[in-house]
Short mmCIF file of C-alpha atoms in Angstrom, two decimals:
data_model
loop_
_atom_site.label_atom_id
_atom_site.label_comp_id
_atom_site.label_asym_id
_atom_site.label_seq_id
_atom_site.Cartn_x
_atom_site.Cartn_y
_atom_site.Cartn_z
CA UNK A 749 11.94 23.42 -0.96
CA UNK A 750 12.44 19.92 0.38
CA UNK A 751 12.50 16.98 -2.01
CA UNK A 752 12.17 13.56 -0.39
CA UNK A 753 13.22 10.42 -2.21
CA UNK A 754 11.72 7.11 -1.12
CA UNK A 755 13.03 3.66 -2.05
CA UNK A 756 10.06 1.57 -0.94
CA UNK A 757 10.57 -1.69 0.90
CA UNK A 758 9.21 -3.60 3.84
CA UNK A 759 12.40 -4.73 5.56
CA UNK A 760 14.19 -1.50 4.70
CA UNK A 761 12.48 1.56 3.22
CA UNK A 762 15.15 4.11 2.31
CA UNK A 763 14.48 7.82 2.47
CA UNK A 764 16.54 10.90 1.73
CA UNK A 765 15.55 14.55 2.06
CA UNK A 766 17.25 17.23 -0.03
CA UNK A 767 16.89 20.95 0.47
CA UNK A 768 16.91 22.56 -2.94
CA UNK A 769 16.41 26.10 -4.11
CA UNK A 770 14.20 25.11 -7.00
CA UNK A 771 12.24 27.42 -9.22
CA UNK A 772 9.19 27.41 -7.01
CA UNK A 773 10.63 30.02 -4.62
CA UNK A 774 9.10 28.35 -1.63
CA UNK A 775 10.56 29.55 1.66
CA UNK A 776 13.17 27.10 2.88
CA UNK A 777 12.92 25.20 6.10
CA UNK A 778 15.55 25.72 8.72
CA UNK A 779 17.35 22.66 9.93
CA UNK A 780 19.96 21.99 12.54
CA UNK A 781 21.12 18.94 10.60
CA UNK A 782 24.54 19.25 9.03
CA UNK A 783 24.25 19.74 5.30
CA UNK A 784 26.45 19.33 2.27
CA UNK A 785 26.01 21.53 -0.78
CA UNK A 786 26.32 20.36 -4.38
CA UNK A 787 26.76 22.11 -7.66
CA UNK A 788 23.01 21.86 -8.09
CA UNK A 789 22.45 23.69 -4.83
CA UNK A 790 20.88 20.62 -3.23
CA UNK A 791 21.81 19.77 0.34
CA UNK A 792 21.20 16.61 2.32
CA UNK A 793 18.96 17.37 5.26
CA UNK A 794 18.25 13.83 6.40
CA UNK A 795 18.65 10.28 5.16
CA UNK A 796 18.05 6.86 6.61
CA UNK A 797 15.88 3.79 6.52
CA UNK A 798 12.60 2.80 8.07
CA UNK A 799 13.04 -0.80 9.19
CA UNK A 800 10.20 -3.06 10.22
CA UNK A 801 10.51 -6.09 12.45
CA UNK A 802 10.58 -9.38 10.50
CA UNK A 803 8.98 -11.14 13.46
CA UNK A 804 5.79 -9.08 13.15
CA UNK A 805 2.90 -10.01 10.89
CA UNK A 806 2.67 -8.41 7.44
CA UNK A 807 -0.23 -6.08 8.44
CA UNK A 808 1.69 -4.97 11.54
CA UNK A 809 4.82 -4.26 9.51
CA UNK A 810 2.89 -2.28 6.88
CA UNK A 811 1.14 -0.33 9.63
CA UNK A 812 4.49 0.46 11.23
CA UNK A 813 5.81 1.66 7.88
CA UNK A 814 2.73 3.84 7.36
CA UNK A 815 3.10 5.39 10.79
CA UNK A 816 6.82 6.09 10.57
CA UNK A 817 6.57 7.41 7.03
CA UNK A 818 3.74 9.74 8.04
CA UNK A 819 5.93 11.00 10.89
CA UNK A 820 8.73 11.79 8.43
CA UNK A 821 6.30 13.71 6.22
CA UNK A 822 5.18 15.75 9.23
CA UNK A 823 8.77 16.39 10.29
CA UNK A 824 10.16 17.53 6.95
CA UNK A 825 7.03 18.72 5.10
CA UNK A 826 8.53 17.98 1.65
CA UNK A 827 7.12 19.82 -1.34
CA UNK A 828 7.80 16.83 -3.56
CA UNK A 829 8.01 13.15 -2.71
CA UNK A 830 9.80 11.00 -5.29
CA UNK A 831 9.00 7.29 -5.10
CA UNK A 832 10.67 4.57 -7.12
CA UNK A 833 8.22 3.04 -9.58
CA UNK A 834 7.95 -0.61 -8.67
CA UNK A 835 8.28 -3.30 -11.30
CA UNK A 836 8.20 -7.05 -11.24
CA UNK A 837 11.32 -8.73 -10.05
CA UNK A 838 12.51 -12.30 -10.11
CA UNK A 839 11.59 -12.73 -6.44
CA UNK A 840 7.80 -12.60 -6.48
CA UNK A 841 7.35 -12.34 -2.71
CA UNK A 842 9.82 -9.47 -2.39
CA UNK A 843 8.27 -7.64 -5.32
CA UNK A 844 4.79 -7.82 -3.82
CA UNK A 845 6.04 -6.53 -0.46
CA UNK A 846 7.77 -3.67 -2.28
CA UNK A 847 4.50 -2.97 -4.11
CA UNK A 848 2.57 -2.88 -0.86
CA UNK A 849 5.13 -0.55 0.70
CA UNK A 850 5.09 1.73 -2.35
CA UNK A 851 1.29 1.93 -2.24
CA UNK A 852 1.48 3.17 1.31
CA UNK A 853 4.18 5.72 0.49
CA UNK A 854 2.31 7.08 -2.55
CA UNK A 855 -1.03 7.39 -0.72
CA UNK A 856 0.45 8.93 2.44
CA UNK A 857 2.50 11.48 0.51
CA UNK A 858 -0.48 12.49 -1.61
CA UNK A 859 -2.75 12.81 1.40
CA UNK A 860 -0.10 14.92 3.15
CA UNK A 861 -0.45 17.43 0.32
CA UNK A 862 2.86 16.68 -1.36
CA UNK A 863 3.42 16.53 -5.08
CA UNK A 864 4.14 12.87 -5.77
CA UNK A 865 6.36 11.73 -8.60
CA UNK A 866 7.51 8.28 -9.67
CA UNK A 867 10.64 7.37 -11.61
CA UNK A 868 11.82 3.94 -12.63
CA UNK A 869 15.16 2.66 -11.32
CA UNK A 870 16.57 2.98 -14.85
CA UNK A 871 15.54 6.62 -15.14
CA UNK A 872 17.20 7.36 -11.81
CA UNK A 873 20.44 5.59 -12.73
CA UNK A 874 20.52 7.39 -16.06
CA UNK A 875 20.04 10.78 -14.39
CA UNK A 876 22.60 10.23 -11.65
CA UNK A 877 25.30 8.11 -13.31
CA UNK A 878 24.59 8.60 -17.02
CA UNK A 879 24.06 4.83 -17.41
CA UNK A 880 20.61 3.27 -17.02
CA UNK A 881 21.95 -0.11 -15.91
CA UNK A 882 24.48 1.14 -13.35
CA UNK A 883 25.13 -1.12 -10.35
CA UNK A 884 24.48 -0.20 -6.74
CA UNK A 885 28.11 0.65 -6.00
CA UNK A 886 28.20 3.15 -8.89
CA UNK A 887 24.99 4.77 -7.63
CA UNK A 888 26.36 5.03 -4.08
CA UNK A 889 29.59 6.53 -5.36
CA UNK A 890 27.91 9.05 -7.68
CA UNK A 891 25.38 10.12 -5.06
CA UNK A 892 28.23 10.63 -2.64
CA UNK A 893 30.17 12.75 -5.16
CA UNK A 894 27.18 14.77 -6.34
CA UNK A 895 26.17 15.64 -2.80
CA UNK A 896 29.79 16.01 -1.60
CA UNK A 897 29.24 13.58 1.22
CA UNK A 898 32.24 12.63 3.29
CA UNK A 899 30.84 9.13 3.85
CA UNK A 900 29.10 7.02 1.21
CA UNK A 901 25.39 6.57 1.99
CA UNK A 902 24.67 3.08 3.29
CA UNK A 903 22.80 0.77 3.02
CA UNK A 904 22.12 1.03 -0.74
CA UNK A 905 18.46 1.85 0.04
CA UNK A 906 19.61 5.23 1.38
CA UNK A 907 21.73 5.93 -1.69
CA UNK A 908 18.81 4.95 -3.91
CA UNK A 909 16.46 7.29 -2.04
CA UNK A 910 18.90 10.20 -2.38
CA UNK A 911 19.37 9.29 -6.06
CA UNK A 912 15.60 9.49 -6.57
CA UNK A 913 15.50 12.98 -5.08
CA UNK A 914 18.53 14.01 -7.16
CA UNK A 915 16.91 12.61 -10.30
CA UNK A 916 13.98 14.92 -9.73
CA UNK A 917 16.20 17.93 -9.08
CA UNK A 918 18.28 17.25 -12.20
CA UNK A 919 15.46 16.51 -14.60
CA UNK A 920 12.71 18.88 -13.50
CA UNK A 921 13.92 21.86 -15.59
CA UNK A 922 14.12 19.69 -18.72
CA UNK A 923 10.66 18.25 -18.18
CA UNK A 924 9.16 21.68 -17.60
CA UNK A 925 10.80 23.00 -20.76
CA UNK A 926 9.56 20.00 -22.71
CA UNK A 927 6.05 20.45 -21.32
CA UNK A 928 6.07 24.10 -22.28
CA UNK A 929 7.26 23.22 -25.77
CA UNK A 930 4.63 20.58 -26.35
CA UNK A 931 1.88 22.33 -24.44
CA UNK A 932 0.86 19.02 -22.96
CA UNK A 933 0.91 20.36 -19.44
CA UNK A 934 2.87 19.25 -16.49
CA UNK A 935 3.61 15.61 -16.04
CA UNK A 936 2.40 14.01 -12.83
CA UNK A 937 0.37 17.08 -11.96
CA UNK A 938 3.47 19.28 -11.54
CA UNK B 340 -19.02 -9.21 15.73
CA UNK B 341 -18.52 -7.73 12.29
CA UNK B 342 -16.25 -9.47 9.80
CA UNK B 343 -15.23 -7.41 6.78
CA UNK B 344 -13.91 -9.05 3.63
CA UNK B 345 -11.79 -6.98 1.26
CA UNK B 346 -10.95 -7.90 -2.33
CA UNK B 347 -8.21 -5.35 -2.97
CA UNK B 348 -8.04 -3.48 -6.24
CA UNK B 349 -7.44 0.00 -7.56
CA UNK B 350 -10.24 0.33 -10.11
CA UNK B 351 -12.66 -1.66 -7.96
CA UNK B 352 -11.97 -2.66 -4.35
CA UNK B 353 -14.75 -4.97 -3.18
CA UNK B 354 -15.87 -5.05 0.42
CA UNK B 355 -18.48 -7.02 2.32
CA UNK B 356 -19.40 -6.81 5.98
CA UNK B 357 -20.97 -9.77 7.78
CA UNK B 358 -22.48 -9.68 11.24
CA UNK B 359 -21.69 -12.97 12.90
CA UNK B 360 -22.27 -14.31 16.38
CA UNK B 361 -18.82 -15.80 16.66
CA UNK B 362 -17.28 -17.25 19.75
CA UNK B 363 -15.78 -13.99 20.91
CA UNK B 364 -19.06 -12.80 22.48
CA UNK B 365 -18.47 -9.24 21.43
CA UNK B 366 -21.60 -7.09 21.63
CA UNK B 367 -23.18 -6.74 18.21
CA UNK B 368 -23.58 -3.47 16.42
CA UNK B 369 -27.05 -2.32 15.56
CA UNK B 370 -27.70 -1.57 11.95
CA UNK B 371 -30.63 -0.26 9.99
CA UNK B 372 -29.41 -2.08 6.91
CA UNK B 373 -31.58 -4.98 5.79
CA UNK B 374 -29.92 -8.28 6.59
CA UNK B 375 -30.15 -11.87 5.42
CA UNK B 376 -29.41 -14.74 7.80
CA UNK B 377 -27.56 -17.92 6.86
CA UNK B 378 -27.22 -21.32 8.44
CA UNK B 379 -23.91 -20.08 9.89
CA UNK B 380 -25.67 -17.19 11.58
CA UNK B 381 -23.84 -14.64 9.43
CA UNK B 382 -25.81 -11.75 8.00
CA UNK B 383 -24.85 -9.28 5.30
CA UNK B 384 -24.71 -5.81 6.76
CA UNK B 385 -23.14 -3.99 3.84
CA UNK B 386 -21.40 -4.76 0.58
CA UNK B 387 -20.11 -2.74 -2.31
CA UNK B 388 -17.05 -1.47 -4.10
CA UNK B 389 -14.72 1.46 -3.65
CA UNK B 390 -14.01 2.76 -7.14
CA UNK B 391 -11.27 5.21 -7.99
CA UNK B 392 -11.20 7.49 -10.99
CA UNK B 393 -9.00 6.17 -13.81
CA UNK B 394 -8.30 9.74 -14.89
CA UNK B 395 -6.53 10.54 -11.62
CA UNK B 396 -2.84 9.88 -11.00
CA UNK B 397 -1.82 6.68 -9.22
CA UNK B 398 -0.97 8.47 -5.93
CA UNK B 399 -4.33 10.28 -6.01
CA UNK B 400 -6.21 7.02 -6.61
CA UNK B 401 -4.37 5.24 -3.81
CA UNK B 402 -5.03 8.17 -1.48
CA UNK B 403 -8.73 8.06 -2.38
CA UNK B 404 -8.79 4.33 -1.65
CA UNK B 405 -7.07 4.87 1.70
CA UNK B 406 -9.54 7.58 2.67
CA UNK B 407 -12.67 5.70 1.67
CA UNK B 408 -11.48 2.45 3.22
CA UNK B 409 -10.68 4.25 6.49
CA UNK B 410 -14.21 5.68 6.44
CA UNK B 411 -15.67 2.18 6.08
CA UNK B 412 -13.59 0.98 9.04
CA UNK B 413 -14.92 3.87 11.13
CA UNK B 414 -18.48 3.19 10.05
CA UNK B 415 -18.58 -0.57 10.69
CA UNK B 416 -15.79 -1.05 13.27
CA UNK B 417 -15.14 -4.64 12.20
CA UNK B 418 -13.49 -6.98 14.69
CA UNK B 419 -11.77 -8.84 11.87
CA UNK B 420 -10.74 -7.65 8.42
CA UNK B 421 -10.09 -10.42 5.90
CA UNK B 422 -7.97 -9.40 2.92
CA UNK B 423 -7.23 -11.54 -0.12
CA UNK B 424 -3.57 -12.49 -0.21
CA UNK B 425 -2.18 -11.05 -3.41
CA UNK B 426 -0.13 -13.17 -5.76
CA UNK B 427 1.50 -12.55 -9.08
CA UNK B 428 -0.77 -12.62 -12.06
CA UNK B 429 -0.15 -12.67 -15.77
CA UNK B 430 -0.87 -8.94 -16.02
CA UNK B 431 2.08 -7.37 -14.23
CA UNK B 432 0.65 -3.84 -14.10
CA UNK B 433 -2.67 -5.00 -12.63
CA UNK B 434 -0.93 -7.24 -10.10
CA UNK B 435 1.22 -4.38 -8.83
CA UNK B 436 -1.78 -2.09 -8.47
CA UNK B 437 -3.57 -4.84 -6.54
CA UNK B 438 -0.49 -5.20 -4.33
CA UNK B 439 -0.43 -1.47 -3.65
CA UNK B 440 -4.13 -1.49 -2.80
CA UNK B 441 -3.73 -4.51 -0.52
CA UNK B 442 -0.86 -2.84 1.32
CA UNK B 443 -3.11 0.10 2.09
CA UNK B 444 -5.96 -2.14 3.24
CA UNK B 445 -3.72 -4.24 5.50
CA UNK B 446 -2.03 -1.24 7.12
CA UNK B 447 -5.25 0.75 7.62
CA UNK B 448 -7.10 -2.20 9.14
CA UNK B 449 -4.26 -2.97 11.51
CA UNK B 450 -3.93 0.66 12.58
CA UNK B 451 -7.69 0.80 13.16
CA UNK B 452 -7.22 -1.93 15.78
CA UNK B 453 -8.78 -4.74 13.75
CA UNK B 454 -7.50 -8.28 13.64
CA UNK B 455 -6.20 -8.70 10.11
CA UNK B 456 -6.22 -12.04 8.31
CA UNK B 457 -5.19 -12.99 4.80
CA UNK B 458 -6.42 -15.93 2.73
CA UNK B 459 -5.44 -16.86 -0.79
CA UNK B 460 -8.11 -16.95 -3.50
CA UNK B 461 -7.77 -20.74 -3.60
CA UNK B 462 -8.39 -21.07 0.15
CA UNK B 463 -11.49 -18.90 -0.17
CA UNK B 464 -12.88 -20.85 -3.12
CA UNK B 465 -12.24 -24.12 -1.30
CA UNK B 466 -14.05 -22.90 1.82
CA UNK B 467 -17.04 -21.47 -0.02
CA UNK B 468 -17.53 -23.79 -2.98
CA UNK B 469 -15.53 -26.89 -1.98
CA UNK B 470 -13.35 -26.48 -5.07
CA UNK B 471 -10.13 -24.44 -4.97
CA UNK B 472 -10.23 -23.54 -8.66
CA UNK B 473 -13.91 -22.53 -8.84
CA UNK B 474 -14.78 -19.80 -11.37
CA UNK B 475 -16.25 -16.40 -10.52
CA UNK B 476 -19.80 -17.42 -11.42
CA UNK B 477 -19.66 -20.38 -9.03
CA UNK B 478 -18.38 -18.13 -6.24
CA UNK B 479 -21.14 -15.58 -6.87
CA UNK B 480 -23.77 -18.32 -6.88
CA UNK B 481 -22.50 -20.02 -3.71
CA UNK B 482 -22.11 -16.74 -1.81
CA UNK B 483 -25.67 -15.88 -2.80
CA UNK B 484 -26.96 -19.28 -1.59
CA UNK B 485 -24.95 -19.32 1.64
CA UNK B 486 -26.09 -15.84 2.59
CA UNK B 487 -29.63 -16.37 1.25
CA UNK B 488 -29.39 -13.27 -0.89
CA UNK B 489 -32.29 -12.56 -3.21
CA UNK B 490 -29.96 -10.99 -5.76
CA UNK B 491 -26.50 -12.31 -6.69
CA UNK B 492 -23.75 -9.97 -5.50
CA UNK B 493 -22.25 -8.00 -8.39
CA UNK B 494 -19.68 -7.13 -9.60
CA UNK B 495 -17.58 -10.24 -8.81
CA UNK B 496 -15.39 -8.09 -6.51
CA UNK B 497 -18.33 -7.84 -4.09
CA UNK B 498 -18.94 -11.59 -4.18
CA UNK B 499 -15.23 -12.19 -3.60
CA UNK B 500 -15.22 -9.85 -0.60
CA UNK B 501 -18.24 -11.60 0.94
CA UNK B 502 -16.59 -14.96 0.18
CA UNK B 503 -13.47 -13.83 2.07
CA UNK B 504 -15.54 -12.95 5.13
CA UNK B 505 -17.44 -16.25 4.85
CA UNK B 506 -14.17 -18.17 4.55
CA UNK B 507 -13.09 -16.72 7.87
CA UNK B 508 -16.41 -17.50 9.53
CA UNK B 509 -16.39 -21.09 8.24
CA UNK B 510 -12.78 -21.93 8.99
CA UNK B 511 -12.09 -20.09 12.25
CA UNK B 512 -13.37 -22.88 14.55
CA UNK B 513 -11.20 -25.46 12.75
CA UNK B 514 -8.11 -23.29 12.93
CA UNK B 515 -8.64 -22.59 16.60
CA UNK B 516 -9.06 -26.30 17.31
CA UNK B 517 -5.93 -27.07 15.32
CA UNK B 518 -4.00 -24.39 17.14
CA UNK B 519 -5.11 -25.74 20.51
CA UNK B 520 -4.11 -29.24 19.46
CA UNK B 521 -0.66 -28.24 18.30
CA UNK B 522 -0.13 -25.59 20.95
CA UNK B 523 1.41 -23.35 18.32
CA UNK B 524 -0.83 -20.46 19.25
CA UNK B 525 -3.19 -18.55 17.16
CA UNK B 526 -2.40 -18.03 13.54
CA UNK B 527 -2.14 -14.43 12.35
CA UNK B 528 -2.14 -13.18 15.94
CA UNK B 529 -5.68 -14.42 16.54
#
């Protein structure tokens, strides 16, 4: 199955698509994109950023993001979309724009029929680097190593998006086991 | 033309549609809904709230909001959609949900071909009540008086949405005159 990570943002919205032979036995997509395998069996299918023009109005930029993100969902048909859970930052204006972008990503992914999961930045860093307060360079480096990339993913938004997808791949078996043990049922509808 | 005000929110997203013979000479929609005329010539065509189920996941609620809001845009085909500009509040979780909802409203309205305008809550209160820090009861009361409603609009989200639309109707001529005087061009692409 395809797992798409999304690091929401208005100026740069990072995305990264991993192909992963998870436990859902869904038939895999074929792709002509060069891939790199990891020990987890996950391969990078695509990664990049959606950028919107700073000269446009806010509604126009959000509409552009919605359109381009919907196109990506149609192109890759991910089973799971993993979006970073937005929290308040010191820069209020940036945080609100990130919130608006995340709202669009969450709604579009859900309406496209994907399973939608959120993780906080700390959860992602913990899963990928083993340290919940890791800096961006550490995340880029670990994502690059884990996915055996020959070039570090840049800008950091791309690394963060791939890290989100990796976080899901790494932690899903544990969460499922925990859910089975507690009988609570699957988190986030999974 | 139809002017739709939107008070974004996840639990309750208020909307209010005014029919207004503005200076754009667009042919008016016909409507079977009972209307109330004001001194400004604006009439209430529809008003209400989109509510999402608290028991659903965040992505599901945002998707529901996107779907129902898109339906409203198709039904009323507003020329202008006026959305409250979101700012940080004391309750961080609520503010982020409002931001996510506003992102969806702004993007959907823009993609539907509407002109999209944002006003802050203070600007709206100033335009409708003459006092930028007016409380919710004052806004409800003034909206009711200005639109000659027999019943005060409730919940406050509905009054706020109608106040947003009224703010646009009241202030558009002044902004256009100011834009002509300064030669800056129309604000918000109008």
